[in-house]
PDB file of N, CA and C in Angstrom:
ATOM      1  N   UNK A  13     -10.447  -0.850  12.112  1.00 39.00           N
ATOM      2  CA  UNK A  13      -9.307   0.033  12.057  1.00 39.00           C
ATOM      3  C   UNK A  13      -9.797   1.459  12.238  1.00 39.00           C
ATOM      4  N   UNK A  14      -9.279   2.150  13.218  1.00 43.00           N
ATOM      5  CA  UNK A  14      -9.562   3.457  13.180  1.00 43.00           C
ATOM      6  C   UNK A  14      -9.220   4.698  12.091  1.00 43.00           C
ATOM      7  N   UNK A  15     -10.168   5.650  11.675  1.00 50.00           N
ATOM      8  CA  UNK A  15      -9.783   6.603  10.677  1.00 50.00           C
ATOM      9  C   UNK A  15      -8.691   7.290  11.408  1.00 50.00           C
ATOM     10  N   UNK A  16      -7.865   7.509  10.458  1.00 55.00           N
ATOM     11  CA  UNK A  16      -7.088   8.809  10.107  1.00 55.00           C
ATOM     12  C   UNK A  16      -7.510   9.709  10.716  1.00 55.00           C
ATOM     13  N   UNK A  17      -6.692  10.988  12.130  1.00 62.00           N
ATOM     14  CA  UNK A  17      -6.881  11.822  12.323  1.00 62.00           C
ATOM     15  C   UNK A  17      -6.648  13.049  11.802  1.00 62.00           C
ATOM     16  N   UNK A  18      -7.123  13.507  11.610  1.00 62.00           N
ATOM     17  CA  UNK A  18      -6.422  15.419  10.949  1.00 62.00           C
ATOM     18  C   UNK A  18      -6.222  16.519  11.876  1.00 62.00           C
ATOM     19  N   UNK A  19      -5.619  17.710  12.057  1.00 69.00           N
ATOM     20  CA  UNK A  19      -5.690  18.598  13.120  1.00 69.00           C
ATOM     21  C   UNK A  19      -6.549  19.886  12.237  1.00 69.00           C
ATOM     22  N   UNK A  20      -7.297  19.591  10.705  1.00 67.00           N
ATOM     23  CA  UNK A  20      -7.856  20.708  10.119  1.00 67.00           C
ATOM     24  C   UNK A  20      -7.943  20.338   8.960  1.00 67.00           C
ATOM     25  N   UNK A  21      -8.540  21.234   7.766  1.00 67.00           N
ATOM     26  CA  UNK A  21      -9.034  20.390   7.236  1.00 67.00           C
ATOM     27  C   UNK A  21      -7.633  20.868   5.807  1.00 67.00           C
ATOM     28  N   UNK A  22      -7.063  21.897   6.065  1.00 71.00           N
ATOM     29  CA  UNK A  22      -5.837  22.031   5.640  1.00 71.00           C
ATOM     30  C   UNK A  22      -4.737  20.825   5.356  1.00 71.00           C
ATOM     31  N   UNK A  23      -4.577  20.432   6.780  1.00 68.00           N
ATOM     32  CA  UNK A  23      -3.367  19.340   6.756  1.00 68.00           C
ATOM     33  C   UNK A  23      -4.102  18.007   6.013  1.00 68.00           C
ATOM     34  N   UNK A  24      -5.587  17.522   6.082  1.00 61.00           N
ATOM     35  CA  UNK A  24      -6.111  16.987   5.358  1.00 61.00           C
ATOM     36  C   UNK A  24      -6.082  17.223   3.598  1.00 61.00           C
ATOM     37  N   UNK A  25      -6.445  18.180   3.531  1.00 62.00           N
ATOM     38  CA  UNK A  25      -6.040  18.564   1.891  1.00 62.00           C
ATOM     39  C   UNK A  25      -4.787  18.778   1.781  1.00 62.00           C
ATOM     40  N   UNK A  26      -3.660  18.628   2.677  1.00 64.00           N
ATOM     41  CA  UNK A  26      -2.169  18.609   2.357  1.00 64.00           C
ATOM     42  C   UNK A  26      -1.848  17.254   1.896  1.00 64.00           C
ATOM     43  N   UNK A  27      -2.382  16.436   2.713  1.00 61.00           N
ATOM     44  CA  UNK A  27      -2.200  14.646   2.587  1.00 61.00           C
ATOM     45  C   UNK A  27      -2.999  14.129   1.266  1.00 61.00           C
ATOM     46  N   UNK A  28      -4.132  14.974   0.687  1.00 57.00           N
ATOM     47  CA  UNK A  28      -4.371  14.470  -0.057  1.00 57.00           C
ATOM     48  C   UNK A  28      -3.769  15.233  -1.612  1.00 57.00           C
ATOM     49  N   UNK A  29      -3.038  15.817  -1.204  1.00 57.00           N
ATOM     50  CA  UNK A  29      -2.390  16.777  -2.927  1.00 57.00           C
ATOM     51  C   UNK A  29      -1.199  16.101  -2.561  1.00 57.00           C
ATOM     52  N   UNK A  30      -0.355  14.916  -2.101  1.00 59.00           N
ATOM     53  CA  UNK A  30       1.016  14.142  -2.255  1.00 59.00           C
ATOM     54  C   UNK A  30       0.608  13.224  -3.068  1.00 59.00           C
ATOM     55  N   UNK A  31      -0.610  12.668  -3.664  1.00 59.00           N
ATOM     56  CA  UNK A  31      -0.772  11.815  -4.606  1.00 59.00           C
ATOM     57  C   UNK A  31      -0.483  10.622  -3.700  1.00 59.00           C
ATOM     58  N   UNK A  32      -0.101  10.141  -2.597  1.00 62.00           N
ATOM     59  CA  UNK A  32      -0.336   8.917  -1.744  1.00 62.00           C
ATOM     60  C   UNK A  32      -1.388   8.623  -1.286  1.00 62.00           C
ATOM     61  N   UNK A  33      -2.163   7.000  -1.710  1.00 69.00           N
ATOM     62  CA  UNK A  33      -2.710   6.325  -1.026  1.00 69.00           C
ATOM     63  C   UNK A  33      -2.822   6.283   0.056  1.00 69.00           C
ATOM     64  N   UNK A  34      -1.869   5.730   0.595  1.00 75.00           N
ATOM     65  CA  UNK A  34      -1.585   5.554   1.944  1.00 75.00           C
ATOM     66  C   UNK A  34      -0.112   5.999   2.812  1.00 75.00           C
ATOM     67  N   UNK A  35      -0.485   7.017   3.567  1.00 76.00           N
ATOM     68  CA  UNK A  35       0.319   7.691   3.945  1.00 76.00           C
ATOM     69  C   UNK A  35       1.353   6.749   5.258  1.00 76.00           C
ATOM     70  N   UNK A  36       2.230   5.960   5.440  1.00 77.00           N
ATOM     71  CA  UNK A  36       2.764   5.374   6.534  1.00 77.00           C
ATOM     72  C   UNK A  36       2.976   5.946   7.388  1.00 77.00           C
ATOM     73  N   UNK A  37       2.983   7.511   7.526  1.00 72.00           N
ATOM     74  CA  UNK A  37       3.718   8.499   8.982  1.00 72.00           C
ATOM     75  C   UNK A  37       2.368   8.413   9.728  1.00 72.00           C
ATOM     76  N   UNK A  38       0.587   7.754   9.062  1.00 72.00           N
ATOM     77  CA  UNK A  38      -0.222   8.111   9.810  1.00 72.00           C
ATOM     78  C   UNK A  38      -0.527   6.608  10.803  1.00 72.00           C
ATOM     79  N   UNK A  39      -0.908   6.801  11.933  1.00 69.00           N
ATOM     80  CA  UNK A  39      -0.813   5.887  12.478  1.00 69.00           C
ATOM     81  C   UNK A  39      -1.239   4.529  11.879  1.00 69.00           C
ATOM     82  N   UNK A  40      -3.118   4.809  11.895  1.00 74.00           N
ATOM     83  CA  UNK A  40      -3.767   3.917  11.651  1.00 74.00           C
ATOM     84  C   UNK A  40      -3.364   3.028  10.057  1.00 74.00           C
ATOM     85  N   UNK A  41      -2.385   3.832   9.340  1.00 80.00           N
ATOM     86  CA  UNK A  41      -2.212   3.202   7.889  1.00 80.00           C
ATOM     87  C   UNK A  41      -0.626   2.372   8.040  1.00 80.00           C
ATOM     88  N   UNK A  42       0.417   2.881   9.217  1.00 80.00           N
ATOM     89  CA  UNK A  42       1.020   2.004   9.321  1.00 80.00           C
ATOM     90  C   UNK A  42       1.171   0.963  10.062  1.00 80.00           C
ATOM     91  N   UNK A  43       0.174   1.114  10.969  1.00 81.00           N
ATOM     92  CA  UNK A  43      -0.351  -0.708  11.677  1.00 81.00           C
ATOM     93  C   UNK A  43      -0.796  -0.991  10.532  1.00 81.00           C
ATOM     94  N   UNK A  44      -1.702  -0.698   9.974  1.00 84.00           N
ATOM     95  CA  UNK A  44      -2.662  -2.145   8.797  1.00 84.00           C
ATOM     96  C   UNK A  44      -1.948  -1.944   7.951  1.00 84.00           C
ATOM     97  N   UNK A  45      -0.451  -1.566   7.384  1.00 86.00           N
ATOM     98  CA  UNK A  45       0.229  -2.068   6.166  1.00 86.00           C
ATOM     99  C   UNK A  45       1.269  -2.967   7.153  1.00 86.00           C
ATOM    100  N   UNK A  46       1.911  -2.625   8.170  1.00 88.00           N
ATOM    101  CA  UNK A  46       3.187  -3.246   8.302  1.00 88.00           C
ATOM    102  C   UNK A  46       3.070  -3.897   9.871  1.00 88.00           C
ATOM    103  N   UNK A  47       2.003  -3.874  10.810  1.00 87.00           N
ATOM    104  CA  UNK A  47       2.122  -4.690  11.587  1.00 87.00           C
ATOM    105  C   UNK A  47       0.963  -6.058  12.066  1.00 87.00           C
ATOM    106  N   UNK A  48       1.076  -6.303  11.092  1.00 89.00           N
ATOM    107  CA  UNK A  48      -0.210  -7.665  11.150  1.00 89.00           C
ATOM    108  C   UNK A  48       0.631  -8.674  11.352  1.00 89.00           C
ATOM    109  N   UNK A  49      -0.200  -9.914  11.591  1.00 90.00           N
ATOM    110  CA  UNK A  49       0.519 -11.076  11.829  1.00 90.00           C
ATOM    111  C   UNK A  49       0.402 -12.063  10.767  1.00 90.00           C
ATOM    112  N   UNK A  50       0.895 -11.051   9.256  1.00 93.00           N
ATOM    113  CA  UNK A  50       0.536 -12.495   8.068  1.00 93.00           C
ATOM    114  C   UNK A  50       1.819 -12.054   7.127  1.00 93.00           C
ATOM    115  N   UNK A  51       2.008 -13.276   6.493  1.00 94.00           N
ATOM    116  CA  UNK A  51       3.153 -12.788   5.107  1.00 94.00           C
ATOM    117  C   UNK A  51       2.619 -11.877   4.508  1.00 94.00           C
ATOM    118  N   UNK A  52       1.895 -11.441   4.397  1.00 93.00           N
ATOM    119  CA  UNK A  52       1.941  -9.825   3.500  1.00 93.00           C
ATOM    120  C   UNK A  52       2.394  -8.825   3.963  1.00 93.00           C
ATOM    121  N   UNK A  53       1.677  -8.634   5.239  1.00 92.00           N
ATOM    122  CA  UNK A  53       2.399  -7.553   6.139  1.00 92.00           C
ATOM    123  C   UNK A  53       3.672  -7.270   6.341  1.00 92.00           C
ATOM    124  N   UNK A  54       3.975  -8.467   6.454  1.00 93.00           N
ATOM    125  CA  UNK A  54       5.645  -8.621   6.787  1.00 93.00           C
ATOM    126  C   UNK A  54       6.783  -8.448   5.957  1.00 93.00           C
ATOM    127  N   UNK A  55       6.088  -8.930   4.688  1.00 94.00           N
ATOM    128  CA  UNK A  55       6.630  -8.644   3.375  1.00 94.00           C
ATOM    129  C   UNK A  55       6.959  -7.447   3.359  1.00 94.00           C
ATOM    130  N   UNK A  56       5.461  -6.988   3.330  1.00 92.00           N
ATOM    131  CA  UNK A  56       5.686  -4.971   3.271  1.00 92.00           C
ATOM    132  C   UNK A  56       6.631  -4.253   3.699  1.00 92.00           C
ATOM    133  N   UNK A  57       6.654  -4.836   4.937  1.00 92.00           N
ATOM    134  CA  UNK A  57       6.879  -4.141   6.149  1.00 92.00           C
ATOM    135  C   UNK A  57       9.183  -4.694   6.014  1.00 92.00           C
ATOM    136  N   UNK A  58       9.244  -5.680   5.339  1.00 94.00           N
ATOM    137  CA  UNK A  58      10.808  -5.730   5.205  1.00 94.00           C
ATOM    138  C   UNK A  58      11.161  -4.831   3.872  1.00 94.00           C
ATOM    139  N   UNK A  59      10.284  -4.952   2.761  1.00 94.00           N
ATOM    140  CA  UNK A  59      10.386  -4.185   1.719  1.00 94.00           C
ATOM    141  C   UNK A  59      10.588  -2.688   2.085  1.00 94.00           C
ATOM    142  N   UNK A  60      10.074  -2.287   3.238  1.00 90.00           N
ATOM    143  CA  UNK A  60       9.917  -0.654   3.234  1.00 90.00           C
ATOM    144  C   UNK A  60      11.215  -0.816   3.835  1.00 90.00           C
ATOM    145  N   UNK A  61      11.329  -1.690   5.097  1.00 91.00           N
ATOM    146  CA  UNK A  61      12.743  -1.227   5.090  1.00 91.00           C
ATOM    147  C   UNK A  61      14.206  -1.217   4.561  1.00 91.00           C
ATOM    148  N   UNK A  62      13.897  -2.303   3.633  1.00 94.00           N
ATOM    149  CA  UNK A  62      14.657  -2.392   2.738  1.00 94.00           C
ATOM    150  C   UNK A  62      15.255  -1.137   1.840  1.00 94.00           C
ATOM    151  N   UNK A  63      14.134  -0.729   1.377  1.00 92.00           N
ATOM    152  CA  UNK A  63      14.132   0.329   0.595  1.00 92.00           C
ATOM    153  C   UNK A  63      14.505   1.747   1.675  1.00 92.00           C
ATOM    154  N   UNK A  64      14.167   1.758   2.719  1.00 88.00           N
ATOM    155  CA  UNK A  64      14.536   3.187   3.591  1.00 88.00           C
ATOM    156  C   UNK A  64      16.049   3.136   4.367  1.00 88.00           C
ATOM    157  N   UNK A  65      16.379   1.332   4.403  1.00 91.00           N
ATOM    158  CA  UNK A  65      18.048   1.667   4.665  1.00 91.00           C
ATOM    159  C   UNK A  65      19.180   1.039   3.323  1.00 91.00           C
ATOM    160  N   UNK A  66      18.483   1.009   2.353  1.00 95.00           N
ATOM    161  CA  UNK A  66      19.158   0.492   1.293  1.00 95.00           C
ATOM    162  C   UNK A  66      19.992  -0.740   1.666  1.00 95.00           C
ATOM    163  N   UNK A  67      19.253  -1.389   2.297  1.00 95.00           N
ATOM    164  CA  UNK A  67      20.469  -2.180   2.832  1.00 95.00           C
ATOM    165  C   UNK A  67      19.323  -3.700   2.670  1.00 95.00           C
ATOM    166  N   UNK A  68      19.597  -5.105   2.408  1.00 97.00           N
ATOM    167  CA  UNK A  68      19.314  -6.408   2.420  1.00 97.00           C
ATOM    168  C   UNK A  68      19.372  -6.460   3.654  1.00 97.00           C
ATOM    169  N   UNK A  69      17.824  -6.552   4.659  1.00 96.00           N
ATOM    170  CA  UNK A  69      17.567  -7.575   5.650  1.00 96.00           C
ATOM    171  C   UNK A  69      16.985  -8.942   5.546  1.00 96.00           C
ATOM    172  N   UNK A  70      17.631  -9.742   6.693  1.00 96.00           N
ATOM    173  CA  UNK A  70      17.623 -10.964   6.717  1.00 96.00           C
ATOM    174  C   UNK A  70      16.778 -11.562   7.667  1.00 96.00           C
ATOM    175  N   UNK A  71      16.219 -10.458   8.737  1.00 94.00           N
ATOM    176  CA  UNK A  71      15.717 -10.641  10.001  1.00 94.00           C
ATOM    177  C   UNK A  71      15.051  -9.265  10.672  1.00 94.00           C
ATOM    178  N   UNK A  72      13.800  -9.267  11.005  1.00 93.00           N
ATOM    179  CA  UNK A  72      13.129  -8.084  12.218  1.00 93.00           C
ATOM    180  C   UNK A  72      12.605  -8.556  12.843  1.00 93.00           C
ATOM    181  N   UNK A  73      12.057  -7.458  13.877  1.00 91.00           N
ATOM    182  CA  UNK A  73      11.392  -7.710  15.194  1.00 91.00           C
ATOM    183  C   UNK A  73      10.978  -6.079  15.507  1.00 91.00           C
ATOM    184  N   UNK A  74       9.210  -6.402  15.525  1.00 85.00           N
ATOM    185  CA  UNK A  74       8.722  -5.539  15.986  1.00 85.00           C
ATOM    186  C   UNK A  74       8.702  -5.081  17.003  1.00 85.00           C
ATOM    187  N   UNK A  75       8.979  -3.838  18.048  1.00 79.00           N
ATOM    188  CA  UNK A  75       8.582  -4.225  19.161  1.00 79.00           C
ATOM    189  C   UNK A  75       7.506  -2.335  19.567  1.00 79.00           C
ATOM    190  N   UNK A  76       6.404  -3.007  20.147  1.00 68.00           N
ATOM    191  CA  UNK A  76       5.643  -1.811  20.063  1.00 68.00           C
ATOM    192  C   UNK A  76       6.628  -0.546  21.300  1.00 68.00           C
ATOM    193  N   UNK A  77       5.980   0.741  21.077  1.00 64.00           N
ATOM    194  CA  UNK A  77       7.000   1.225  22.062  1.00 64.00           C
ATOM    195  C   UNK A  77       5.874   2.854  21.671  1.00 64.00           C
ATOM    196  N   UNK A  78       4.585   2.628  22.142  1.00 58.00           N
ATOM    197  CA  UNK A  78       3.975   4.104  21.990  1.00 58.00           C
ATOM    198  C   UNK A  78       4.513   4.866  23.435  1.00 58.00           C
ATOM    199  N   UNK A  79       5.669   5.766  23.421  1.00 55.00           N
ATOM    200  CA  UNK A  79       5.892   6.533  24.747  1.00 55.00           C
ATOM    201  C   UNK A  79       5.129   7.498  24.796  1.00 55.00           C
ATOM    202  N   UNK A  80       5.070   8.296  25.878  1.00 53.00           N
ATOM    203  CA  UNK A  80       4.644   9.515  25.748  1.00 53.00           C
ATOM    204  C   UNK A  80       4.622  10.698  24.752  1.00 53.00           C
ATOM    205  N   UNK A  81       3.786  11.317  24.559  1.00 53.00           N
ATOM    206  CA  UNK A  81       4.117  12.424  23.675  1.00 53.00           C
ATOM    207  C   UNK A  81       5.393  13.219  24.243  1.00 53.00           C
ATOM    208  N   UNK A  82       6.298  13.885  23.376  1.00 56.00           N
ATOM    209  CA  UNK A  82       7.548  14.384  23.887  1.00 56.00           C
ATOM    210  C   UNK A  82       7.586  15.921  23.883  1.00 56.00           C
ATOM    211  N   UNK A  83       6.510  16.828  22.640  1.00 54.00           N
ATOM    212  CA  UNK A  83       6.888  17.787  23.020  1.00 54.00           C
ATOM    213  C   UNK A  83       5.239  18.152  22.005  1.00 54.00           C
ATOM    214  N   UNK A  84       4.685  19.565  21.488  1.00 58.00           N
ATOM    215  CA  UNK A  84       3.423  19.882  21.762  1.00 58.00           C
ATOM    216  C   UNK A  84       3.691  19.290  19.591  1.00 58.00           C
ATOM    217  N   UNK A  85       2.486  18.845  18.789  1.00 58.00           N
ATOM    218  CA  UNK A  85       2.332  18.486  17.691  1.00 58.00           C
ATOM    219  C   UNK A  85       2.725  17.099  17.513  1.00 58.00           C
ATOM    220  N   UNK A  86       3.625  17.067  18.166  1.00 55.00           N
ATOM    221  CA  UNK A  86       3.975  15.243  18.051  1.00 55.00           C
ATOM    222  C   UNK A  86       2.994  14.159  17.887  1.00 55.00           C
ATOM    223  N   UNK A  87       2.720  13.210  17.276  1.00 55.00           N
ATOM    224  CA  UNK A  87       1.731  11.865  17.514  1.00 55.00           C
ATOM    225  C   UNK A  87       2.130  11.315  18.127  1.00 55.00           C
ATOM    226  N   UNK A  88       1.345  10.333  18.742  1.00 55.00           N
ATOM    227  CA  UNK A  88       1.571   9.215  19.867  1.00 55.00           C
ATOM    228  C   UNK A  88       1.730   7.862  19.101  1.00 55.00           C
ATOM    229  N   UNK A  89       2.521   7.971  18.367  1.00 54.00           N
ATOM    230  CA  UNK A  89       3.004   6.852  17.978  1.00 54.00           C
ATOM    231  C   UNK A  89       4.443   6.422  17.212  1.00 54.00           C
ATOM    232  N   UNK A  90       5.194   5.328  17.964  1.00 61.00           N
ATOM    233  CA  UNK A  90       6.232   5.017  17.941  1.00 61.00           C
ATOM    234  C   UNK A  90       6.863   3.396  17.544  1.00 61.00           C
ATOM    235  N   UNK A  91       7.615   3.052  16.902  1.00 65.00           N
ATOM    236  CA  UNK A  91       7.960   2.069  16.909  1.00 65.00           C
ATOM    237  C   UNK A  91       9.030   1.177  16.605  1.00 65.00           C
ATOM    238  N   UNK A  92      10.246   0.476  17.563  1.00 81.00           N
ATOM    239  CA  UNK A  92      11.120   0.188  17.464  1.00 81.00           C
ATOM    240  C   UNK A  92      11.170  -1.175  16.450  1.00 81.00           C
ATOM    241  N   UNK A  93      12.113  -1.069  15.987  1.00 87.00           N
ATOM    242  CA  UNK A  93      12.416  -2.497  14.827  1.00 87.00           C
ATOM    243  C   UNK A  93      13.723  -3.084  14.995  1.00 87.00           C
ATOM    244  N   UNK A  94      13.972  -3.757  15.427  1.00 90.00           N
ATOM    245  CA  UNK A  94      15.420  -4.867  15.503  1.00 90.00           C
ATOM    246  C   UNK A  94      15.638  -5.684  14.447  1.00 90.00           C
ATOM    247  N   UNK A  95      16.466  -5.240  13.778  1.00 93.00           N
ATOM    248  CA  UNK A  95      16.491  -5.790  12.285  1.00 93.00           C
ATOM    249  C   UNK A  95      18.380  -6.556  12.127  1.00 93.00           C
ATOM    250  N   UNK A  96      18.748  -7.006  11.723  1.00 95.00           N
ATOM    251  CA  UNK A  96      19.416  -7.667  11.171  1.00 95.00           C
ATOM    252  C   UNK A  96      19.935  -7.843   9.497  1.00 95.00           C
ATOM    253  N   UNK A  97      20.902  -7.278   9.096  1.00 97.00           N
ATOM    254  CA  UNK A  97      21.201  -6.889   7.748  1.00 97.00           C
ATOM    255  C   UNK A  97      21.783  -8.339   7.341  1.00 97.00           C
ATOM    256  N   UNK A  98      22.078  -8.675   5.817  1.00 96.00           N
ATOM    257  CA  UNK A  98      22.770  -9.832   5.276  1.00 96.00           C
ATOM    258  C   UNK A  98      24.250  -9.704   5.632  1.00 96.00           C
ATOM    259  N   UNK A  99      24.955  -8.597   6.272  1.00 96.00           N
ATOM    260  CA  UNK A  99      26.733  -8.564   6.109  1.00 96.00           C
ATOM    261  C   UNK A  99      26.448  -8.862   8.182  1.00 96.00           C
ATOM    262  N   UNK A 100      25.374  -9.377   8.640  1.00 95.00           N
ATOM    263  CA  UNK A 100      25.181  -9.551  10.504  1.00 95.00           C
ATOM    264  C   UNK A 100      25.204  -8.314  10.667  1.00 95.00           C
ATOM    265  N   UNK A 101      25.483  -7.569  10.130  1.00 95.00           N
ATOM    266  CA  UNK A 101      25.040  -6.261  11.225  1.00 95.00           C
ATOM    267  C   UNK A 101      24.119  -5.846  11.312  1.00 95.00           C
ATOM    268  N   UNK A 102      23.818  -5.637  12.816  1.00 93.00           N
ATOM    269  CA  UNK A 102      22.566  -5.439  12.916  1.00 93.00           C
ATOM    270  C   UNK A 102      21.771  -3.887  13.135  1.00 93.00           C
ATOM    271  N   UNK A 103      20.431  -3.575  13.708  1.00 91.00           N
ATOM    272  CA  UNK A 103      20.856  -2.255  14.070  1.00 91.00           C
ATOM    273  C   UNK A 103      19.077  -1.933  14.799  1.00 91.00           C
ATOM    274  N   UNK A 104      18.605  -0.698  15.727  1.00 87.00           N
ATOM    275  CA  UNK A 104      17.648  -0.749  16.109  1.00 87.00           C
ATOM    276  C   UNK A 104      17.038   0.854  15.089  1.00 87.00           C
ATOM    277  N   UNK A 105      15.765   0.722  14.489  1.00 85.00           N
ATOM    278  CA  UNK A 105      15.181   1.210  13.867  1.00 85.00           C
ATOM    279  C   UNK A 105      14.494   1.942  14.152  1.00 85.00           C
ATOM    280  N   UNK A 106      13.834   2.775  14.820  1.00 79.00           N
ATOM    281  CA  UNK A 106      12.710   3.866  14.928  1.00 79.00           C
ATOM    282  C   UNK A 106      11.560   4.371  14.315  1.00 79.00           C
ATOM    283  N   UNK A 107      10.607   4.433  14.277  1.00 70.00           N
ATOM    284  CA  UNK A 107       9.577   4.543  13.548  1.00 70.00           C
ATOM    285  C   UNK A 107       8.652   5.621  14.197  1.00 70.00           C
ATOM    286  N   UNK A 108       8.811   6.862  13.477  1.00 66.00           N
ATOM    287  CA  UNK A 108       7.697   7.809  14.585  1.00 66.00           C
ATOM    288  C   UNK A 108       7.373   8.210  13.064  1.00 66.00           C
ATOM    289  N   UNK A 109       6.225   8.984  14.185  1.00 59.00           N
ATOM    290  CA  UNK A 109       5.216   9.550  13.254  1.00 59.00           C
ATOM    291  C   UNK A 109       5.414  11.451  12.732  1.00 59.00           C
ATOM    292  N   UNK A 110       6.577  11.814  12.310  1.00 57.00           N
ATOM    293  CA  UNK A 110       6.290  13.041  12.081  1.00 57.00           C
ATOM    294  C   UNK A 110       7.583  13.310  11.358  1.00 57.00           C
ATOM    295  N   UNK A 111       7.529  14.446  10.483  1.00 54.00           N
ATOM    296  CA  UNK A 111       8.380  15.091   9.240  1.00 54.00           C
ATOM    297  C   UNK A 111       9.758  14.858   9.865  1.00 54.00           C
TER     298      UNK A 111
END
């Protein structure tokens, strides 16, 4: 797994005074929590969204989607989720990397 990039050593000591382990907006920490190919991952990875649309899913689907960078600070990393709630509705999810 690749380290964690920083742009200084600032934004590094920013990430580390939030008291998080593991930060999910950084790339390399949200592939190895939420896109592996085992029940844990997956677990995680419905739990977070669970918890970020307050809503009971029943069903996802990863689908990778690193586009281009869009404008200058941005990360290169992106990721769509096709999820499926318990009332069928469904909905497409987004996953980027920045505030």
């Amino acid at each position: 797994m690749a380290q964690a990039e920083y742009r200084n050593e600032e934004e590094y000591a920013s990430q580390a005074g939030t008291g998080a382990l593991l930060n999910p907006r950084i790339d390399s920490t949200f592939k190895a929590l939420f896109t592996q190919d085992t029940p844990e991952s997956k677990g995680a990875l419905q739990s977070f969204l669970e918890a970020a649309t307050e809503r009971k899913i029943t069903h996802f689907e990863i689908r990778n989607n690193d586009a281009p960078i869009g404008f200058i600070g941005q990360r290169n990393v992106s990721y769509d989720i096709s999820c499926e709630f318990d009332d069928g509705l469904s909905a497409d999810i987004e996953m980027q990397a920045f505030n």
